[in-house]
Amino acid sequence: MDIYVLDLGLGNPLPVARMIERAGGHPRLTSSAMDINANSSVVIPGVGAFDAGMHALRDRGFDSAIAEIADRGTGRILGLCLGMQLLFDESEEGSTPGLGLVRGIVRRIPTGLGVRVPHMGWNPVHVKRDSRLLRFLPPEPRFYFAHSYFAQPVDADLSSLSVHHGLDFCAALEKGNVVGAQFHPEKSHRFGLEFMRGFVRA
Amino acid sequence: MTLMPRLIPILQIRGTSAVKTTQFAGARYIGNAVNSMRIYSELEADELIVLDLTESQTRFSARHMSFLESLCSEGFMPLSYGGRVSSVDRAVSLARIGFEKVVLGTAAVEHPRLVSQTASVLGAQAVVLAVDVVADGSGHRVVIDGGSRQTSLSLAERLSEVPADEVGEVLVTSVDREGLKVGLDQRAVHSAVSLTQVPVVVSGGAKSLEDCAIALRMGASAVAIGEIAVSLGGADSTLVHLPPGFDNVQGLVPG
């Protein structure tokens, strides 16, 4: 099954595509919404700032295509790092509204908690609930994080992985056919590989 | 469970070769760069910094960029690139071929707005501010151009110049110790940790895992290692590796 990795002109979608391939999936890069429909599965990679990311999605028509998939399609959506934050209503980082697929606001990691920002490096995650997505994860999973803002879903039950950096926040969420990961599975060795395998083999 | 300290091998390259310098000079041949990247990735290195010493004529060629792209494709951990990056366009090109972070050093000193301009396009977490220093009396002096030129800036002055929300982390390298395995400069570590709010990566002279652990206990977020990731002690003994016990650095540094 094809998994479309959106090329937003920011950063590089190739590492994501390579990890999908290693996980047994068939990645295809696309920079145009004409390549996908409501039954397509897409990955929103994430580099850069919130507003730039939303504009990039909008300019390529991906925002409505993604909304359609979430609304009534059989395809699935995976947002990575900034891509997960874009799923939300809005972010303190920018002024543009997000995709609004998950209720919540993206906030900056507060100062004064005894940790340095950005949250940069490998951090073990806590499995909050089992799910098909997580079934291949090795014991004591950890992933690479690189972000200054975090997205907390209003509905805490959506969070399947959490992480601690000054405070606990959502590391991965699942809502129907919408999945988000705050970390970079494409850069997290075997842990990222098994996370992607969970998405590929839904 | 909290953020883990990092050990970051530095892969110095010249053309398609992996090399190793001493005080940023005299690059000696280590092996094939792609092979080195593959080994570090298979060993599950936390991340990796590519320092490009390729001569300037070749460094910007399409062929070298193509080589860098193939180098990136072998690394399943975050990759940073440093090597005379002096424009936002160059930084974006490097991000496009697969580097998660771009290291800005000399150019950031010479063009004070380069850091903020790059951060506004790639995001602050993609920008590493490199500050190369040499011990100078009771403090440290900032050097540029691969350590060949001294500036009038102290480490403290340089670190105070950069707003915390424009860089992902700071990489402080003791050029006078680089490649010599004499131990990291603990005074430089202490200064860097206390003078900036962003994560601090220290480098230059690391001689052992315990030496790295000392810096990490002092508050460094990571140690970038060179010599101890390519040599096994004897002058003829070159092997790209990670120091035994590297995957349990966490155990050496109380959480």
Tab-separated table of C-alpha atoms in Angstrom:
chain	number	residue	atom	x	y	z
A	1	MET	CA	0.000	0.000	0.000
A	2	ASP	CA	1.288	3.417	-0.947
A	3	ILE	CA	2.071	5.930	1.768
A	4	TYR	CA	2.428	9.485	0.543
A	5	VAL	CA	5.113	11.556	2.226
A	6	LEU	CA	4.297	15.200	1.750
A	7	ASP	CA	7.130	17.323	0.453
A	8	LEU	CA	6.456	20.758	1.889
A	9	GLY	CA	9.648	22.361	0.634
A	10	LEU	CA	10.921	22.514	4.204
A	11	GLY	CA	13.528	20.047	5.367
A	12	ASN	CA	13.831	16.686	3.710
A	13	PRO	CA	11.131	14.052	3.290
A	14	LEU	CA	13.628	11.394	2.160
A	15	PRO	CA	14.614	10.069	5.617
A	16	VAL	CA	10.916	9.538	6.356
A	17	ALA	CA	10.470	7.748	3.041
A	18	ARG	CA	13.501	5.550	3.742
A	19	MET	CA	12.204	4.583	7.163
A	20	ILE	CA	8.793	3.707	5.693
A	21	GLU	CA	10.529	1.495	3.172
A	22	ARG	CA	12.601	-0.227	5.846
A	23	ALA	CA	9.374	-0.810	7.752
A	24	GLY	CA	7.870	-2.622	4.793
A	25	GLY	CA	5.833	0.213	3.330
A	26	HIS	CA	5.809	1.778	-0.115
A	27	PRO	CA	6.592	5.465	0.213
A	28	ARG	CA	5.857	7.988	-2.489
A	29	LEU	CA	6.915	11.605	-2.303
A	30	THR	CA	4.422	14.219	-3.390
A	31	SER	CA	4.252	17.986	-3.466
A	32	SER	CA	0.778	18.177	-4.957
A	33	ALA	CA	-2.646	17.362	-3.538
A	34	MET	CA	-3.645	16.054	-6.957
A	35	ASP	CA	-1.666	12.907	-6.205
A	36	ILE	CA	-3.856	11.929	-3.274
A	37	ASN	CA	-7.497	11.317	-2.437
A	38	ALA	CA	-9.623	10.483	0.616
A	39	ASN	CA	-8.389	6.912	0.664
A	40	SER	CA	-4.704	7.789	0.552
A	41	SER	CA	-2.466	7.469	3.587
A	42	VAL	CA	-0.196	10.427	4.130
A	43	VAL	CA	2.697	11.407	6.351
A	44	ILE	CA	3.172	15.058	7.256
A	45	PRO	CA	6.860	15.482	8.060
A	46	GLY	CA	7.859	18.355	10.242
A	47	VAL	CA	10.601	20.889	10.105
A	48	GLY	CA	10.410	24.569	10.740
A	49	ALA	CA	7.843	26.835	12.261
A	50	PHE	CA	4.086	26.496	12.611
A	51	ASP	CA	2.954	29.245	10.267
A	52	ALA	CA	5.444	28.230	7.571
A	53	GLY	CA	4.219	24.644	7.824
A	54	MET	CA	0.542	25.599	7.534
A	55	HIS	CA	1.226	27.878	4.593
A	56	ALA	CA	3.159	25.113	2.887
A	57	LEU	CA	0.235	22.715	3.363
A	58	ARG	CA	-2.272	25.269	2.142
A	59	ASP	CA	-0.255	26.367	-0.891
A	60	ARG	CA	-0.185	22.776	-2.101
A	61	GLY	CA	-3.839	22.049	-1.349
A	62	PHE	CA	-2.910	19.491	1.269
A	63	ASP	CA	-4.991	21.057	4.041
A	64	SER	CA	-8.328	20.195	2.440
A	65	ALA	CA	-7.067	16.831	1.195
A	66	ILE	CA	-6.001	15.914	4.736
A	67	ALA	CA	-9.319	17.112	6.161
A	68	GLU	CA	-11.128	14.876	3.709
A	69	ILE	CA	-9.092	11.828	4.673
A	70	ALA	CA	-9.728	12.467	8.370
A	71	ASP	CA	-13.403	13.144	7.823
A	72	ARG	CA	-14.601	10.249	5.747
A	73	GLY	CA	-11.700	8.525	4.081
A	74	THR	CA	-10.207	5.108	4.553
A	75	GLY	CA	-6.718	6.553	4.393
A	76	ARG	CA	-4.648	7.343	7.460
A	77	ILE	CA	-2.695	10.397	8.510
A	78	LEU	CA	0.599	10.501	10.410
A	79	GLY	CA	1.939	13.861	11.565
A	80	LEU	CA	5.594	13.914	12.691
A	81	CYS	CA	7.043	16.559	14.994
A	82	LEU	CA	5.781	19.845	13.531
A	83	GLY	CA	3.446	17.655	11.484
A	84	MET	CA	1.785	16.486	14.715
A	85	GLN	CA	1.493	20.070	15.955
A	86	LEU	CA	-0.185	21.110	12.708
A	87	LEU	CA	-3.001	18.666	13.474
A	88	PHE	CA	-4.100	20.903	16.352
A	89	ASP	CA	-6.231	24.057	16.555
A	90	GLU	CA	-3.477	26.619	16.969
A	91	SER	CA	0.014	27.228	18.287
A	92	GLU	CA	1.630	29.829	20.495
A	93	GLU	CA	4.432	29.773	17.943
A	94	GLY	CA	2.370	31.332	15.178
A	95	SER	CA	-0.817	33.122	14.245
A	96	THR	CA	-2.204	30.814	11.573
A	97	PRO	CA	-4.877	28.297	12.623
A	98	GLY	CA	-3.858	24.655	12.446
A	99	LEU	CA	-5.723	21.836	10.756
A	100	GLY	CA	-8.033	21.504	13.739
A	101	LEU	CA	-8.226	17.696	13.557
A	102	VAL	CA	-7.312	17.347	17.218
A	103	ARG	CA	-8.645	19.691	19.897
A	104	GLY	CA	-5.887	21.488	21.752
A	105	ILE	CA	-3.320	24.234	21.681
A	106	VAL	CA	0.414	23.956	20.981
A	107	ARG	CA	2.385	25.694	23.712
A	108	ARG	CA	6.014	26.551	24.323
A	109	ILE	CA	7.806	24.348	26.862
A	110	PRO	CA	7.890	26.612	29.939
A	111	THR	CA	11.082	27.943	31.447
A	112	GLY	CA	11.848	27.536	35.101
A	113	LEU	CA	11.325	23.790	35.147
A	114	GLY	CA	15.014	22.992	35.381
A	115	VAL	CA	15.353	21.736	31.834
A	116	ARG	CA	16.828	23.289	28.710
A	117	VAL	CA	14.735	24.231	25.718
A	118	PRO	CA	14.589	23.024	22.967
A	119	HIS	CA	13.896	19.497	24.124
A	120	MET	CA	16.773	17.981	22.190
A	121	GLY	CA	17.894	14.385	22.251
A	122	TRP	CA	16.830	10.883	23.157
A	123	ASN	CA	14.113	10.518	25.777
A	124	PRO	CA	12.360	7.366	26.982
A	125	VAL	CA	8.618	7.396	26.488
A	126	HIS	CA	5.906	6.070	28.746
A	127	VAL	CA	3.318	3.789	27.176
A	128	LYS	CA	-0.018	5.079	28.417
A	129	ARG	CA	-2.144	2.542	26.629
A	130	ASP	CA	-1.481	-0.318	24.275
A	131	SER	CA	-2.550	-0.021	20.692
A	132	ARG	CA	-1.997	-1.740	17.388
A	133	LEU	CA	0.245	1.156	16.394
A	134	LEU	CA	2.656	0.416	19.244
A	135	ARG	CA	2.644	-3.371	19.090
A	136	PHE	CA	6.121	-3.728	17.581
A	137	LEU	CA	7.942	-1.376	19.937
A	138	PRO	CA	10.938	-2.913	21.727
A	139	PRO	CA	10.952	-2.755	25.535
A	140	GLU	CA	11.957	0.590	27.075
A	141	PRO	CA	11.246	2.571	23.936
A	142	ARG	CA	12.983	5.888	23.431
A	143	PHE	CA	12.967	8.351	20.576
A	144	TYR	CA	14.772	11.453	19.356
A	145	PHE	CA	13.023	14.727	20.096
A	146	ALA	CA	13.925	18.196	18.771
A	147	HIS	CA	11.311	20.813	19.601
A	148	SER	CA	10.512	23.838	21.729
A	149	TYR	CA	6.721	23.595	21.539
A	150	PHE	CA	4.502	20.737	22.643
A	151	ALA	CA	0.948	19.781	21.709
A	152	GLN	CA	-1.369	18.511	24.409
A	153	PRO	CA	-4.724	17.091	23.273
A	154	VAL	CA	-7.700	18.321	25.310
A	155	ASP	CA	-8.877	14.718	25.381
A	156	ALA	CA	-6.055	13.091	27.340
A	157	ASP	CA	-7.209	9.626	26.283
A	158	LEU	CA	-5.923	10.298	22.775
A	159	SER	CA	-2.371	10.185	24.053
A	160	SER	CA	-0.822	6.699	23.748
A	161	LEU	CA	2.785	7.686	24.532
A	162	SER	CA	3.930	10.403	26.898
A	163	VAL	CA	7.361	11.873	27.591
A	164	HIS	CA	8.833	13.956	30.399
A	165	HIS	CA	10.876	17.108	29.914
A	166	GLY	CA	10.206	19.484	32.768
A	167	LEU	CA	6.626	18.325	32.569
A	168	ASP	CA	4.800	15.345	31.108
A	169	PHE	CA	3.364	15.844	27.661
A	170	CYS	CA	2.046	13.866	24.749
A	171	ALA	CA	4.655	12.027	22.676
A	172	ALA	CA	2.202	10.199	20.426
A	173	LEU	CA	-1.536	10.394	19.900
A	174	GLU	CA	-4.120	8.339	18.053
A	175	LYS	CA	-7.582	9.536	17.094
A	176	GLY	CA	-9.338	7.276	14.670
A	177	ASN	CA	-7.304	7.359	11.482
A	178	VAL	CA	-5.185	10.298	12.652
A	179	VAL	CA	-1.844	9.608	14.331
A	180	GLY	CA	0.703	12.074	15.650
A	181	ALA	CA	4.254	11.664	16.961
A	182	GLN	CA	6.194	14.534	18.530
A	183	PHE	CA	9.496	12.689	18.009
A	184	HIS	CA	11.336	11.802	14.795
A	185	PRO	CA	10.827	8.077	14.140
A	186	GLU	CA	12.883	8.373	10.954
A	187	LYS	CA	15.861	9.312	13.120
A	188	SER	CA	15.327	6.986	16.045
A	189	HIS	CA	17.051	3.810	14.917
A	190	ARG	CA	15.240	0.574	15.681
A	191	PHE	CA	12.690	2.258	17.932
A	192	GLY	CA	11.610	4.552	15.120
A	193	LEU	CA	11.634	1.647	12.706
A	194	GLU	CA	9.233	-0.372	14.852
A	195	PHE	CA	7.005	2.654	15.395
A	196	MET	CA	6.796	3.114	11.622
A	197	ARG	CA	6.150	-0.589	11.188
A	198	GLY	CA	3.149	-0.154	13.453
A	199	PHE	CA	1.833	2.587	11.199
A	200	VAL	CA	2.633	0.809	7.948
A	201	ARG	CA	1.025	-2.449	9.053
A	202	ALA	CA	-2.093	-0.947	10.524
B	1	MET	CA	12.591	8.835	32.929
B	2	THR	CA	14.244	11.915	31.544
B	3	LEU	CA	16.263	13.231	28.647
B	4	MET	CA	19.386	11.167	28.131
B	5	PRO	CA	22.884	12.599	27.805
B	6	ARG	CA	24.290	12.231	24.311
B	7	LEU	CA	27.581	11.089	22.854
B	8	ILE	CA	27.930	12.441	19.330
B	9	PRO	CA	30.676	11.137	17.045
B	10	ILE	CA	32.169	13.749	14.756
B	11	LEU	CA	32.832	12.597	11.225
B	12	GLN	CA	35.372	14.847	9.608
B	13	ILE	CA	35.405	14.489	5.842
B	14	ARG	CA	37.533	15.598	2.965
B	15	GLY	CA	36.022	14.674	-0.367
B	16	THR	CA	34.666	11.186	0.134
B	17	SER	CA	37.188	10.271	2.808
B	18	ALA	CA	36.835	10.249	6.545
B	19	VAL	CA	39.761	12.108	8.121
B	20	LYS	CA	40.917	13.171	11.569
B	21	THR	CA	42.623	16.412	12.519
B	22	THR	CA	44.684	17.526	15.466
B	23	GLN	CA	43.916	21.053	16.639
B	24	PHE	CA	41.922	21.304	13.413
B	25	ALA	CA	45.043	20.723	11.297
B	26	GLY	CA	46.866	17.895	9.598
B	27	ALA	CA	43.971	15.720	8.510
B	28	ARG	CA	44.954	12.049	8.469
B	29	TYR	CA	43.066	9.479	6.440
B	30	ILE	CA	40.719	7.282	8.436
B	31	GLY	CA	38.708	5.485	5.791
B	32	ASN	CA	35.753	5.842	3.500
B	33	ALA	CA	33.233	8.351	4.815
B	34	VAL	CA	30.159	6.401	3.774
B	35	ASN	CA	31.491	3.284	5.502
B	36	SER	CA	32.133	5.290	8.655
B	37	MET	CA	28.591	6.664	8.597
B	38	ARG	CA	27.202	3.188	8.111
B	39	ILE	CA	29.170	1.851	11.064
B	40	TYR	CA	28.112	4.648	13.393
B	41	SER	CA	24.501	4.135	12.331
B	42	GLU	CA	24.669	0.381	12.863
B	43	LEU	CA	26.151	1.006	16.297
B	44	GLU	CA	23.127	3.233	16.908
B	45	ALA	CA	25.096	6.395	17.613
B	46	ASP	CA	22.842	9.002	19.261
B	47	GLU	CA	23.453	11.406	16.399
B	48	LEU	CA	26.401	12.528	14.329
B	49	ILE	CA	28.116	15.725	13.225
B	50	VAL	CA	29.720	15.912	9.796
B	51	LEU	CA	32.542	18.461	9.670
B	52	ASP	CA	33.398	19.109	6.042
B	53	LEU	CA	37.028	19.976	5.419
B	54	THR	CA	36.746	19.562	1.654
B	55	GLU	CA	38.559	22.322	-0.194
B	56	SER	CA	36.246	25.156	-1.134
B	57	GLN	CA	36.362	24.583	-4.892
B	58	THR	CA	34.868	21.142	-4.495
B	59	ARG	CA	32.777	21.678	-1.421
B	60	PHE	CA	29.983	23.465	-3.287
B	61	SER	CA	30.012	21.308	-6.393
B	62	ALA	CA	26.989	19.308	-7.476
B	63	ARG	CA	29.015	16.139	-7.247
B	64	HIS	CA	29.970	16.777	-3.647
B	65	MET	CA	26.367	17.625	-2.763
B	66	SER	CA	25.318	14.366	-4.356
B	67	PHE	CA	27.929	12.563	-2.269
B	68	LEU	CA	26.677	14.311	0.884
B	69	GLU	CA	23.168	13.175	0.064
B	70	SER	CA	24.292	9.562	-0.216
B	71	LEU	CA	26.219	9.982	3.028
B	72	CYS	CA	23.036	11.180	4.751
B	73	SER	CA	21.067	8.247	3.439
B	74	GLU	CA	23.182	5.891	5.569
B	75	GLY	CA	22.438	7.615	8.877
B	76	PHE	CA	19.264	6.712	10.758
B	77	MET	CA	19.996	9.215	13.488
B	78	PRO	CA	19.996	13.026	13.425
B	79	LEU	CA	22.800	14.491	11.317
B	80	SER	CA	24.387	17.917	11.582
B	81	TYR	CA	26.612	19.584	8.989
B	82	GLY	CA	29.355	22.079	9.633
B	83	GLY	CA	31.785	23.488	7.112
B	84	ARG	CA	31.878	27.151	6.265
B	85	VAL	CA	28.124	27.495	5.936
B	86	SER	CA	27.709	31.198	5.331
B	87	SER	CA	24.299	31.713	3.775
B	88	VAL	CA	20.696	30.804	4.435
B	89	ASP	CA	20.470	29.286	0.945
B	90	ARG	CA	23.353	26.970	1.702
B	91	ALA	CA	21.728	25.965	4.997
B	92	VAL	CA	18.445	25.227	3.223
B	93	SER	CA	20.216	23.155	0.562
B	94	LEU	CA	21.871	21.095	3.260
B	95	ALA	CA	18.568	20.603	5.053
B	96	ARG	CA	17.017	19.485	1.777
B	97	ILE	CA	19.583	16.745	1.248
B	98	GLY	CA	19.172	15.286	4.686
B	99	PHE	CA	20.875	17.219	7.477
B	100	GLU	CA	18.581	17.876	10.429
B	101	LYS	CA	20.851	20.589	11.776
B	102	VAL	CA	23.272	23.082	10.306
B	103	VAL	CA	26.303	24.274	12.259
B	104	LEU	CA	27.118	27.976	11.981
B	105	GLY	CA	30.507	29.094	13.253
B	106	THR	CA	32.845	31.533	11.541
B	107	ALA	CA	30.112	32.942	9.316
B	108	ALA	CA	27.906	33.593	12.338
B	109	VAL	CA	30.662	35.761	13.818
B	110	GLU	CA	31.216	37.629	10.555
B	111	HIS	CA	27.499	38.021	9.712
B	112	PRO	CA	25.630	38.657	12.944
B	113	ARG	CA	22.187	38.169	11.388
B	114	LEU	CA	22.912	34.812	9.786
B	115	VAL	CA	21.762	32.847	12.824
B	116	SER	CA	18.366	34.532	13.137
B	117	GLN	CA	17.788	34.426	9.384
B	118	THR	CA	18.563	30.731	9.226
B	119	ALA	CA	16.436	30.001	12.295
B	120	SER	CA	13.465	31.832	10.826
B	121	VAL	CA	13.510	29.541	7.794
B	122	LEU	CA	14.573	26.187	9.250
B	123	GLY	CA	13.467	26.642	12.841
B	124	ALA	CA	15.761	27.303	15.784
B	125	GLN	CA	16.070	23.590	16.558
B	126	ALA	CA	17.857	23.155	13.227
B	127	VAL	CA	20.566	25.696	14.050
B	128	VAL	CA	23.709	24.803	16.001
B	129	LEU	CA	25.914	27.716	17.020
B	130	ALA	CA	29.543	26.622	16.955
B	131	VAL	CA	31.925	28.508	19.198
B	132	ASP	CA	35.533	27.411	18.832
B	133	VAL	CA	37.812	28.490	21.670
B	134	VAL	CA	41.322	28.294	23.018
B	135	ALA	CA	42.237	28.680	26.660
B	136	ASP	CA	43.366	32.234	27.325
B	137	GLY	CA	44.521	33.106	30.790
B	138	SER	CA	41.641	32.478	33.123
B	139	GLY	CA	39.102	32.498	30.320
B	140	HIS	CA	38.709	31.451	26.728
B	141	ARG	CA	39.145	33.278	23.463
B	142	VAL	CA	36.954	32.673	20.446
B	143	VAL	CA	38.780	31.580	17.312
B	144	ILE	CA	37.419	31.236	13.788
B	145	ASP	CA	38.393	29.811	10.397
B	146	GLY	CA	39.173	26.385	11.736
B	147	GLY	CA	41.099	27.866	14.596
B	148	SER	CA	43.474	29.826	12.373
B	149	ARG	CA	42.252	33.278	13.329
B	150	GLN	CA	41.825	34.771	16.762
B	151	THR	CA	38.998	37.176	17.494
B	152	SER	CA	38.775	39.711	20.252
B	153	LEU	CA	35.773	37.911	21.692
B	154	SER	CA	35.765	35.903	24.853
B	155	LEU	CA	33.578	32.818	25.209
B	156	ALA	CA	31.353	34.739	27.611
B	157	GLU	CA	30.953	37.632	25.184
B	158	ARG	CA	30.123	35.352	22.277
B	159	LEU	CA	27.543	33.371	24.207
B	160	SER	CA	25.855	36.517	25.449
B	161	GLU	CA	25.415	37.720	21.855
B	162	VAL	CA	23.055	35.000	20.746
B	163	PRO	CA	19.369	35.031	21.758
B	164	ALA	CA	18.292	31.724	23.246
B	165	ASP	CA	15.291	31.340	20.968
B	166	GLU	CA	17.329	31.473	17.790
B	167	VAL	CA	19.530	28.427	18.263
B	168	GLY	CA	18.787	24.810	19.076
B	169	GLU	CA	22.068	24.244	20.840
B	170	VAL	CA	25.566	25.584	21.231
B	171	LEU	CA	28.650	23.519	20.286
B	172	VAL	CA	31.738	24.655	22.162
B	173	THR	CA	34.999	23.171	20.884
B	174	SER	CA	38.356	23.544	22.582
B	175	VAL	CA	40.557	23.751	19.504
B	176	ASP	CA	43.753	23.635	21.552
B	177	ARG	CA	42.800	20.165	22.803
B	178	GLU	CA	41.159	18.814	19.666
B	179	GLY	CA	42.476	15.437	18.606
B	180	LEU	CA	44.903	15.187	21.507
B	181	LYS	CA	42.934	13.110	24.017
B	182	VAL	CA	44.150	15.276	26.889
B	183	GLY	CA	40.724	15.610	28.413
B	184	LEU	CA	37.924	18.099	27.823
B	185	ASP	CA	38.472	21.637	29.070
B	186	GLN	CA	36.323	21.576	32.193
B	187	ARG	CA	36.540	25.341	32.679
B	188	ALA	CA	35.160	25.822	29.195
B	189	VAL	CA	32.409	23.321	29.959
B	190	HIS	CA	31.535	25.145	33.169
B	191	SER	CA	31.461	28.536	31.448
B	192	ALA	CA	29.362	27.359	28.537
B	193	VAL	CA	26.843	25.583	30.763
B	194	SER	CA	26.411	28.574	33.034
B	195	LEU	CA	26.323	31.192	30.276
B	196	THR	CA	23.579	29.809	28.057
B	197	GLN	CA	20.077	28.468	28.500
B	198	VAL	CA	20.005	26.201	25.483
B	199	PRO	CA	21.503	22.705	25.363
B	200	VAL	CA	25.301	22.720	25.348
B	201	VAL	CA	27.419	20.281	23.354
B	202	VAL	CA	31.080	20.281	24.344
B	203	SER	CA	33.996	18.974	22.342
B	204	GLY	CA	37.757	18.942	22.068
B	205	GLY	CA	40.133	16.522	23.707
B	206	ALA	CA	37.738	13.963	25.171
B	207	LYS	CA	39.953	11.107	26.333
B	208	SER	CA	37.558	8.537	27.760
B	209	LEU	CA	33.960	7.783	28.569
B	210	GLU	CA	34.538	8.879	32.157
B	211	ASP	CA	35.968	12.162	30.889
B	212	CYS	CA	32.754	12.661	28.928
B	213	ALA	CA	30.680	11.737	31.961
B	214	ILE	CA	32.361	14.471	34.012
B	215	ALA	CA	31.289	17.080	31.466
B	216	LEU	CA	27.784	15.656	31.370
B	217	ARG	CA	27.530	15.784	35.168
B	218	MET	CA	28.572	19.432	34.953
B	219	GLY	CA	25.471	20.088	32.898
B	220	ALA	CA	26.564	19.612	29.306
B	221	SER	CA	23.764	18.004	27.316
B	222	ALA	CA	26.143	16.171	25.035
B	223	VAL	CA	29.776	15.523	24.267
B	224	ALA	CA	30.939	15.422	20.665
B	225	ILE	CA	33.781	12.938	20.293
B	226	GLY	CA	36.405	12.571	17.629
B	227	GLU	CA	39.628	10.823	18.449
B	228	ILE	CA	38.095	8.314	20.848
B	229	ALA	CA	35.665	7.274	18.145
B	230	VAL	CA	38.352	6.569	15.587
B	231	SER	CA	41.424	5.331	17.354
B	232	LEU	CA	42.172	2.489	19.669
B	233	GLY	CA	45.347	3.885	21.145
B	234	GLY	CA	48.249	2.889	18.977
B	235	ALA	CA	49.366	5.239	16.187
B	236	ASP	CA	48.565	2.610	13.571
B	237	SER	CA	45.367	1.548	15.136
B	238	THR	CA	42.431	3.124	13.374
B	239	LEU	CA	38.978	1.750	13.765
B	240	VAL	CA	35.754	3.621	13.457
B	241	HIS	CA	33.864	2.701	16.594
B	242	LEU	CA	32.192	4.023	19.679
B	243	PRO	CA	33.935	3.685	23.043
B	244	PRO	CA	32.887	0.506	24.852
B	245	GLY	CA	30.105	1.283	27.257
B	246	PHE	CA	28.881	4.223	25.173
B	247	ASP	CA	25.321	2.943	25.237
B	248	ASN	CA	25.239	3.209	28.969
B	249	VAL	CA	26.459	6.767	29.397
B	250	GLN	CA	23.180	7.273	31.191
B	251	GLY	CA	24.468	4.963	33.908
B	252	LEU	CA	27.519	7.164	34.504
B	253	VAL	CA	25.467	10.310	34.923
B	254	PRO	CA	22.979	10.339	37.784
B	255	GLY	CA	19.593	11.537	36.512
